[in-house]
């Protein structure tokens, strides 16, 4: 199963599937790969990776991670229903939200300041999953993710920072 793509599904996300939002800066590849090597294969969890990516280049992140992960890895497409024991990777130049377990993409807002894509997704995860939300922040120099982790904590979810 190593590196296979998740099956596209039109069914609703199983309510027992927990979603883990994982954020890292552009230099977070080593932290991502280290984490992926240690994920259990049958935890009934979907992992969503949000990394700061160059908005002008195609990302190879999902292909690179698929070589390390034992779970299926795929770049997120619009309206992806999360499935247990799968890893989803944000594409470049997008903001990501989750609604009723469905991943939704929008073009990234150009605010003129630093990217806040991790906060954007984690706040959405907190609103959608409430106390079932799990947020993880890996390596990084900026503060993107801090507001999102606070939202998850306020909703009663679990937060972890490297």
Coordinates of N, CA, C and O in Angstrom, one line a residue:
X1 N 0.8 -1.2 0.0 CA 0.0 0.0 0.0 C 0.8 1.3 0.0 O 0.3 2.3 -0.1
X2 N 2.1 1.1 0.2 CA 3.0 2.3 0.3 C 2.9 3.2 -0.9 O 3.0 2.8 -2.0
X3 N 2.5 4.5 -0.6 CA 2.5 5.5 -1.6 C 1.3 5.4 -2.6 O 1.3 6.2 -3.5
X4 N 0.3 4.6 -2.3 CA -0.8 4.6 -3.2 C -1.7 5.8 -2.9 O -1.7 6.3 -1.8
X5 N -2.4 6.2 -3.9 CA -3.3 7.3 -3.8 C -4.6 6.9 -3.1 O -5.1 5.8 -3.3
X6 N -5.2 7.8 -2.3 CA -6.4 7.5 -1.6 C -7.5 7.4 -2.7 O -7.5 8.1 -3.7
X7 N -8.4 6.5 -2.5 CA -9.5 6.3 -3.4 C -10.4 7.6 -3.3 O -10.7 8.0 -2.2
X8 N -10.9 8.1 -4.5 CA -11.8 9.2 -4.4 C -13.1 8.6 -4.0 O -13.5 7.6 -4.5
X9 N -13.8 9.3 -3.1 CA -15.0 8.8 -2.6 C -16.1 9.9 -2.6 O -15.8 11.1 -2.5
X10 N -17.3 9.5 -2.8 CA -18.4 10.5 -2.8 C -19.2 10.3 -1.5 O -20.1 11.1 -1.2
X11 N -18.9 9.3 -0.7 CA -19.7 9.1 0.5 C -19.2 10.1 1.6 O -18.2 10.7 1.5
X12 N -20.1 10.3 2.5 CA -19.8 11.3 3.6 C -18.7 10.7 4.5 O -18.5 9.5 4.6
X13 N -17.9 11.5 5.1 CA -16.8 11.1 6.0 C -17.5 10.4 7.1 O -18.5 10.8 7.7
X14 N -16.9 9.3 7.5 CA -17.3 8.5 8.6 C -17.2 9.4 9.9 O -16.2 10.0 10.1
X15 N -18.2 9.5 10.7 CA -18.2 10.4 11.9 C -17.1 10.0 12.9 O -16.6 10.8 13.6
X16 N -16.6 8.8 12.9 CA -15.6 8.4 13.8 C -14.2 8.7 13.4 O -13.3 8.6 14.2
X17 N -14.0 9.2 12.1 CA -12.7 9.5 11.6 C -12.3 10.9 12.3 O -13.0 11.9 12.1
X18 N -11.2 10.9 12.9 CA -10.7 12.2 13.4 C -9.7 12.8 12.4 O -9.1 12.0 11.7
X19 N -9.7 14.1 12.4 CA -8.8 14.8 11.4 C -7.7 15.5 12.2 O -8.0 16.2 13.1
X20 N -6.5 15.2 11.8 CA -5.3 15.9 12.4 C -4.8 16.9 11.4 O -4.4 16.5 10.3
X21 N -4.8 18.2 11.7 CA -4.2 19.2 10.9 C -2.8 19.4 11.3 O -2.5 19.6 12.5
X22 N -1.9 19.3 10.4 CA -0.4 19.4 10.7 C 0.1 20.5 9.8 O 0.0 20.5 8.6
X23 N 0.8 21.5 10.5 CA 1.3 22.6 9.8 C 2.8 22.7 10.0 O 3.3 22.4 11.0
X24 N 3.5 23.3 9.0 CA 4.9 23.5 9.1 C 5.3 24.6 8.0 O 4.6 24.8 7.0
X25 N 6.4 25.2 8.3 CA 7.0 26.2 7.4 C 7.6 25.5 6.2 O 7.6 24.2 6.1
X26 N 8.1 26.2 5.2 CA 8.7 25.7 4.0 C 9.8 24.7 4.3 O 10.1 23.8 3.6
X27 N 10.5 24.9 5.4 CA 11.6 24.0 5.8 C 11.2 22.8 6.6 O 12.0 22.1 7.1
X28 N 9.9 22.5 6.6 CA 9.4 21.4 7.4 C 9.4 20.0 6.8 O 8.9 19.1 7.4
X29 N 10.0 19.9 5.6 CA 10.0 18.5 5.0 C 10.6 17.5 5.9 O 10.1 16.4 6.0
X30 N 11.7 17.8 6.5 CA 12.4 16.8 7.4 C 11.5 16.4 8.6 O 11.3 15.2 8.9
X31 N 10.8 17.4 9.1 CA 9.9 17.1 10.3 C 8.7 16.3 9.8 O 8.3 15.3 10.5
X32 N 8.2 16.6 8.6 CA 7.0 15.9 8.1 C 7.4 14.4 7.8 O 6.7 13.5 8.2
X33 N 8.5 14.2 7.2 CA 8.9 12.8 6.8 C 9.2 12.0 8.1 O 8.9 10.8 8.2
X34 N 9.8 12.6 9.1 CA 10.1 11.9 10.4 C 8.8 11.5 11.0 O 8.6 10.4 11.5
X35 N 7.8 12.4 11.0 CA 6.5 12.1 11.6 C 5.8 11.0 10.9 O 5.3 10.1 11.5
X36 N 5.8 11.1 9.5 CA 5.1 10.1 8.7 C 5.7 8.7 8.9 O 4.9 7.7 8.8
X37 N 7.0 8.6 9.2 CA 7.6 7.2 9.4 C 7.0 6.5 10.6 O 7.1 5.3 10.8
X38 N 6.4 7.3 11.5 CA 6.0 6.8 12.8 C 4.4 6.8 13.0 O 3.9 6.4 14.1
X39 N 3.7 7.1 11.9 CA 2.2 7.0 12.1 C 1.7 5.6 12.0 O 2.1 4.8 11.2
X40 N 0.8 5.3 12.9 CA 0.2 4.0 12.9 C -0.7 3.8 11.6 O -1.3 4.8 11.1
X41 N -0.8 2.6 11.1 CA -1.5 2.3 9.9 C -3.0 2.2 10.0 O -3.7 2.4 9.1
X42 N -3.5 2.0 11.3 CA -4.9 1.7 11.4 C -5.4 2.5 12.6 O -6.1 2.0 13.5
X43 N -5.2 3.8 12.7 CA -5.6 4.7 13.8 C -6.9 5.3 13.6 O -7.4 6.1 14.5
X44 N -7.6 5.1 12.4 CA -8.9 5.7 12.1 C -8.8 7.2 12.1 O -9.7 7.9 12.7
X45 N -7.7 7.7 11.6 CA -7.4 9.2 11.6 C -7.0 9.6 10.1 O -6.3 8.8 9.4
X46 N -7.4 10.8 9.7 CA -7.0 11.4 8.5 C -6.0 12.5 8.8 O -6.3 13.3 9.8
X47 N -4.9 12.6 8.1 CA -3.9 13.6 8.4 C -3.9 14.6 7.2 O -3.8 14.2 6.1
X48 N -4.0 15.9 7.6 CA -4.0 16.9 6.5 C -2.8 17.8 6.8 O -2.6 18.4 7.8
X49 N -1.8 17.8 5.8 CA -0.6 18.5 5.9 C -0.7 19.9 5.2 O -1.0 19.9 4.0
X50 N -0.5 20.9 5.9 CA -0.5 22.3 5.4 C 0.9 22.9 5.6 O 1.4 23.0 6.7
X51 N 1.6 23.1 4.5 CA 2.9 23.6 4.5 C 3.0 24.9 3.7 O 2.2 25.1 2.7
X52 N 3.9 25.8 4.0 CA 4.1 27.0 3.2 C 4.8 26.6 2.0 O 5.9 26.1 2.0
X53 N 4.2 26.8 0.8 CA 4.7 26.4 -0.5 C 4.9 27.6 -1.4 O 4.1 28.5 -1.3
X54 N 5.8 27.5 -2.3 CA 6.0 28.5 -3.3 C 4.8 28.6 -4.2 O 4.4 27.6 -4.8
X55 N 4.1 29.7 -4.2 CA 2.8 29.7 -5.0 C 3.0 29.7 -6.5 O 2.0 29.5 -7.2
X56 N 4.2 29.8 -7.0 CA 4.4 29.9 -8.4 C 5.0 28.6 -9.0 O 5.2 28.5 -10.2
X57 N 5.2 27.6 -8.2 CA 5.7 26.3 -8.7 C 4.8 25.2 -8.3 O 4.2 25.1 -7.2
X58 N 4.8 24.1 -9.1 CA 4.1 22.9 -8.8 C 4.8 22.2 -7.7 O 6.0 22.2 -7.6
X59 N 4.0 21.7 -6.7 CA 4.6 21.0 -5.6 C 4.8 19.6 -5.8 O 3.9 18.9 -6.4
X60 N 5.9 19.0 -5.4 CA 6.2 17.6 -5.4 C 6.1 17.0 -4.0 O 6.5 15.8 -3.8
X61 N 5.5 17.8 -3.1 CA 5.5 17.3 -1.7 C 4.8 16.0 -1.5 O 5.2 15.1 -0.9
X62 N 3.6 15.8 -2.2 CA 2.9 14.5 -2.0 C 3.7 13.4 -2.6 O 3.7 12.3 -1.9
X63 N 4.4 13.5 -3.7 CA 5.2 12.5 -4.3 C 6.4 12.1 -3.4 O 6.7 11.0 -3.1
X64 N 7.0 13.1 -2.8 CA 8.1 12.9 -1.9 C 7.7 12.2 -0.6 O 8.3 11.3 -0.2
X65 N 6.6 12.7 -0.1 CA 6.1 12.0 1.2 C 5.6 10.6 1.0 O 5.7 9.8 1.8
X66 N 5.1 10.3 -0.2 CA 4.6 9.0 -0.5 C 5.7 8.0 -0.5 O 5.5 6.8 -0.2
X67 N 6.9 8.4 -0.7 CA 8.1 7.5 -0.7 C 8.4 7.0 0.7 O 9.0 6.0 1.0
X68 N 8.0 7.9 1.7 CA 8.3 7.6 3.1 C 7.2 7.0 3.9 O 7.3 6.1 4.7
X69 N 6.0 7.4 3.6 CA 4.8 7.1 4.3 C 4.3 5.7 4.0 O 4.5 5.2 2.9
X70 N 3.8 5.0 5.1 CA 3.1 3.7 4.9 C 1.7 3.9 4.5 O 1.0 2.9 4.1
X71 N 1.1 5.1 4.8 CA -0.3 5.4 4.4 C -0.3 6.0 3.1 O 0.6 6.6 2.6
X72 N -1.5 5.9 2.4 CA -1.6 6.6 1.1 C -1.6 8.1 1.2 O -2.1 8.7 2.2
X73 N -0.9 8.7 0.3 CA -0.7 10.2 0.3 C -1.2 10.7 -1.0 O -1.0 10.2 -2.1
X74 N -2.0 11.9 -1.0 CA -2.5 12.5 -2.2 C -2.5 14.0 -2.0 O -2.8 14.5 -0.8
X75 N -2.3 14.7 -3.0 CA -2.6 16.2 -3.0 C -4.1 16.4 -3.0 O -4.8 15.7 -3.7
X76 N -4.5 17.3 -2.2 CA -5.9 17.6 -2.1 C -6.5 18.2 -3.4 O -5.9 19.1 -4.0
X77 N -7.7 17.7 -3.7 CA -8.5 18.2 -4.8 C -9.7 18.8 -4.2 O -10.1 18.5 -3.0
X78 N -10.4 19.7 -4.9 CA -11.6 20.3 -4.4 C -12.6 19.3 -4.0 O -12.8 18.3 -4.7
X79 N -13.2 19.5 -2.8 CA -14.3 18.7 -2.3 C -13.8 17.2 -2.0 O -14.6 16.3 -2.2
X80 N -12.6 17.1 -1.5 CA -12.1 15.8 -1.1 C -12.8 15.4 0.2 O -12.7 16.1 1.2
X81 N -13.4 14.2 0.3 CA -14.0 13.6 1.5 C -12.8 12.9 2.2 O -12.2 12.0 1.6
X82 N -12.5 13.3 3.4 CA -11.4 12.7 4.1 C -11.8 11.2 4.5 O -12.9 10.9 4.7
X83 N -10.8 10.4 4.4 CA -10.9 9.0 4.7 C -9.9 8.6 5.8 O -8.8 9.1 5.8
X84 N -10.3 7.7 6.7 CA -9.4 7.2 7.7 C -8.1 6.6 7.1 O -8.1 6.0 6.0
X85 N -7.0 6.8 7.8 CA -5.7 6.2 7.4 C -5.2 6.7 6.1 O -4.6 5.9 5.3
X86 N -5.4 8.0 5.8 CA -4.9 8.6 4.6 C -4.3 9.9 5.0 O -4.6 10.5 6.0
X87 N -3.3 10.4 4.1 CA -2.6 11.6 4.3 C -3.0 12.5 3.1 O -2.9 12.1 1.9
X88 N -3.4 13.7 3.4 CA -3.7 14.7 2.4 C -2.8 15.9 2.5 O -2.5 16.4 3.5
X89 N -2.3 16.4 1.3 CA -1.4 17.5 1.2 C -2.0 18.7 0.5 O -2.5 18.5 -0.6
X90 N -1.8 19.9 1.0 CA -2.4 21.1 0.4 C -1.6 21.3 -0.9 O -0.4 21.2 -0.9
X91 N -2.2 21.8 -2.0 CA -1.5 22.2 -3.2 C -1.0 23.6 -3.0 O -1.5 24.3 -2.1
X92 N -0.1 24.1 -3.8 CA 0.4 25.4 -3.7 C -0.7 26.5 -4.1 O -1.6 26.2 -4.8
X93 N -0.5 27.7 -3.5 CA -1.3 28.8 -3.8 C -2.8 28.7 -3.5 O -3.6 29.2 -4.2
X94 N -3.0 27.9 -2.5 CA -4.4 27.6 -2.0 C -4.6 27.9 -0.5 O -3.6 27.6 0.2
X95 N -5.8 28.3 -0.1 CA -6.2 28.2 1.3 C -7.1 27.0 1.4 O -7.8 26.6 0.4
X96 N -7.1 26.4 2.5 CA -7.9 25.2 2.8 C -8.8 25.3 4.0 O -8.4 25.9 5.0
X97 N -10.0 24.8 3.8 CA -10.9 24.7 4.9 C -11.5 23.3 4.9 O -11.4 22.5 3.9
X98 N -12.2 23.0 6.0 CA -12.9 21.7 6.1 C -14.3 22.0 6.5 O -14.6 22.8 7.5
X99 N -15.3 21.4 5.9 CA -16.7 21.5 6.2 C -17.3 20.1 6.2 O -17.4 19.5 5.2
X100 N -17.8 19.7 7.3 CA -18.4 18.4 7.5 C -17.5 17.3 7.0 O -18.0 16.3 6.3
X101 N -16.2 17.4 7.2 CA -15.3 16.4 6.8 C -14.9 16.4 5.4 O -14.2 15.5 4.9
X102 N -15.2 17.5 4.7 CA -14.9 17.7 3.2 C -13.9 18.8 3.1 O -14.1 19.9 3.6
X103 N -12.8 18.5 2.4 CA -11.7 19.5 2.2 C -12.1 20.4 1.1 O -12.4 19.9 0.0
X104 N -12.0 21.7 1.3 CA -12.4 22.7 0.3 C -11.2 23.7 0.0 O -10.6 24.2 1.0
X105 N -10.9 23.9 -1.2 CA -9.8 24.8 -1.6 C -10.3 26.1 -2.2 O -11.4 26.2 -2.9
X106 N -9.6 27.2 -1.9 CA -9.9 28.5 -2.5 C -8.5 29.1 -2.9 O -7.5 28.8 -2.2
X107 N -8.5 30.0 -3.8 CA -7.2 30.7 -4.1 C -6.7 31.4 -2.9 O -7.5 32.0 -2.2
X108 N -5.4 31.3 -2.7 CA -4.8 32.0 -1.5 C -5.0 33.5 -1.6 O -4.7 34.1 -2.7
X109 N -5.4 34.1 -0.5 CA -5.6 35.5 -0.5 C -4.2 36.2 -0.4 O -3.3 35.7 0.3
X110 N -4.0 37.3 -1.2 CA -2.8 38.0 -1.2 C -2.9 39.2 -0.2 O -3.5 40.2 -0.6
X111 N -2.5 39.0 1.0 CA -2.7 40.0 2.0 C -1.5 41.0 2.1 O -1.6 42.0 2.7
X112 N -0.4 40.7 1.4 CA 0.8 41.5 1.5 C 1.7 41.1 2.6 O 2.9 41.4 2.7
X113 N 1.2 40.4 3.6 CA 1.9 40.0 4.8 C 2.3 38.5 4.6 O 2.1 37.9 3.5
X114 N 2.9 37.9 5.6 CA 3.3 36.5 5.6 C 2.0 35.6 5.4 O 0.9 36.0 5.8
X115 N 2.2 34.5 4.8 CA 1.1 33.5 4.6 C 0.6 33.1 5.9 O 1.4 32.9 6.9
X116 N -0.7 32.9 6.0 CA -1.4 32.4 7.3 C -2.2 31.2 7.0 O -3.2 31.0 7.6
X117 N -1.8 30.4 6.0 CA -2.6 29.2 5.6 C -2.8 28.2 6.7 O -3.8 27.5 6.7
X118 N -1.8 28.0 7.6 CA -1.9 27.0 8.7 C -3.0 27.5 9.6 O -3.9 26.7 10.0
X119 N -3.0 28.8 10.0 CA -4.0 29.3 10.9 C -5.4 29.2 10.2 O -6.4 28.8 10.9
X120 N -5.5 29.5 9.0 CA -6.7 29.4 8.2 C -7.3 28.0 8.3 O -8.5 27.9 8.6
X121 N -6.5 27.0 8.0 CA -7.0 25.6 8.1 C -7.4 25.2 9.5 O -8.4 24.6 9.8
X122 N -6.5 25.5 10.5 CA -6.7 25.0 11.8 C -8.0 25.6 12.5 O -8.7 25.0 13.2
X123 N -8.2 26.9 12.2 CA -9.4 27.6 12.7 C -10.7 26.9 12.1 O -11.7 26.7 12.7
X124 N -10.6 26.6 10.8 CA -11.7 25.8 10.1 C -11.9 24.5 10.7 O -13.0 24.0 11.0
X125 N -10.8 23.8 11.0 CA -10.8 22.4 11.6 C -11.5 22.5 13.0 O -12.3 21.7 13.3
X126 N -11.2 23.5 13.8 CA -11.8 23.7 15.1 C -13.3 23.9 15.0 O -14.0 23.3 15.8
X127 N -13.7 24.8 14.0 CA -15.1 25.1 13.9 C -15.9 23.8 13.4 O -17.0 23.6 13.8
X128 N -15.2 23.0 12.5 CA -15.9 21.9 12.0 C -15.9 20.7 12.9 O -16.9 20.0 13.1
X129 N -14.8 20.4 13.5 CA -14.7 19.2 14.3 C -14.8 19.4 15.8 O -14.9 18.4 16.6
X130 N -14.8 20.6 16.2 CA -14.9 21.0 17.7 C -13.9 20.2 18.5 O -12.7 20.2 18.3
X131 N -14.4 19.5 19.6 CA -13.5 18.8 20.5 C -12.8 17.6 19.9 O -11.9 17.0 20.4
X132 N -13.2 17.2 18.7 CA -12.5 16.1 18.0 C -11.3 16.6 17.1 O -10.6 15.8 16.6
X133 N -11.1 17.9 17.0 CA -10.0 18.4 16.2 C -8.7 18.2 16.9 O -8.6 18.3 18.1
X134 N -7.7 17.9 16.1 CA -6.3 17.7 16.6 C -5.4 18.6 15.7 O -5.5 18.5 14.5
X135 N -4.6 19.5 16.3 CA -3.7 20.3 15.6 C -2.3 20.1 16.0 O -2.0 20.0 17.2
X136 N -1.4 20.0 15.0 CA 0.1 19.8 15.3 C 0.8 20.8 14.5 O 0.6 21.0 13.3
X137 N 1.8 21.5 15.2 CA 2.7 22.4 14.5 C 4.1 21.9 14.6 O 4.6 21.6 15.7
X138 N 4.7 21.8 13.4 CA 6.1 21.3 13.3 C 7.0 22.5 13.1 O 6.6 23.6 13.3
X139 N 8.2 22.3 12.7 CA 9.2 23.3 12.6 C 8.7 24.6 12.0 O 7.9 24.6 11.1
X140 N 9.3 25.7 12.3 CA 9.0 27.0 11.7 C 9.6 28.1 12.5 O 9.8 28.1 13.7
X141 N 9.8 29.2 11.8 CA 10.3 30.4 12.4 C 9.2 31.4 12.7 O 9.3 32.3 13.6
X142 N 8.1 31.4 11.9 CA 7.0 32.4 12.1 C 6.0 31.9 13.1 O 6.2 30.9 13.8
X143 N 4.9 32.7 13.2 CA 3.8 32.4 14.1 C 2.6 31.7 13.5 O 1.6 31.5 14.2
X144 N 2.6 31.5 12.2 CA 1.5 30.9 11.5 C 1.2 29.5 12.2 O 2.0 28.7 12.3
X145 N 0.0 29.4 12.7 CA -0.4 28.2 13.4 C -0.8 28.4 14.8 O -1.6 27.7 15.4
X146 N -0.3 29.5 15.4 CA -0.5 29.8 16.8 C -2.0 30.1 17.1 O -2.6 29.6 18.0
X147 N -2.6 30.9 16.2 CA -4.0 31.3 16.3 C -4.9 30.1 16.1 O -5.9 29.8 16.8
X148 N -4.5 29.2 15.1 CA -5.3 28.0 14.8 C -5.2 27.0 16.0 O -6.2 26.4 16.3
X149 N -4.1 26.9 16.6 CA -4.0 26.0 17.8 C -4.8 26.5 18.9 O -5.5 25.7 19.6
X150 N -4.8 27.8 19.1 CA -5.7 28.4 20.2 C -7.2 28.1 19.9 O -7.9 27.8 20.8
X151 N -7.6 28.2 18.6 CA -9.0 27.9 18.3 C -9.3 26.5 18.6 O -10.4 26.2 19.1
X152 N -8.4 25.5 18.3 CA -8.6 24.1 18.5 C -8.7 23.9 20.1 O -9.6 23.2 20.5
X153 N -7.8 24.5 20.8 CA -7.8 24.3 22.3 C -9.1 24.9 22.9 O -9.7 24.3 23.7
X154 N -9.5 26.0 22.4 CA -10.8 26.6 22.9 C -12.0 25.8 22.6 O -12.9 25.7 23.4
X155 N -11.9 25.1 21.4 CA -13.0 24.1 21.1 C -13.0 22.8 21.8 O -13.8 22.0 21.7
X156 N -11.9 22.6 22.6 CA -11.8 21.4 23.4 C -11.0 20.3 22.7 O -10.9 19.2 23.2
X157 N -10.3 20.7 21.6 CA -9.5 19.7 20.9 C -8.1 19.5 21.5 O -7.8 20.1 22.5
X158 N -7.3 18.8 20.8 CA -5.9 18.5 21.2 C -4.9 19.2 20.4 O -5.1 19.3 19.2
X159 N -3.9 19.8 21.0 CA -2.9 20.6 20.3 C -1.5 20.1 20.7 O -1.3 19.8 21.9
X160 N -0.6 20.1 19.7 CA 0.8 19.7 20.0 C 1.7 20.6 19.1 O 1.4 20.9 18.0
X161 N 2.8 21.1 19.7 CA 3.8 21.9 19.0 C 5.1 21.3 19.2 O 5.5 20.9 20.3
X162 N 5.9 21.2 18.1 CA 7.3 20.7 18.1 C 8.1 21.7 18.9 O 8.1 22.9 18.7

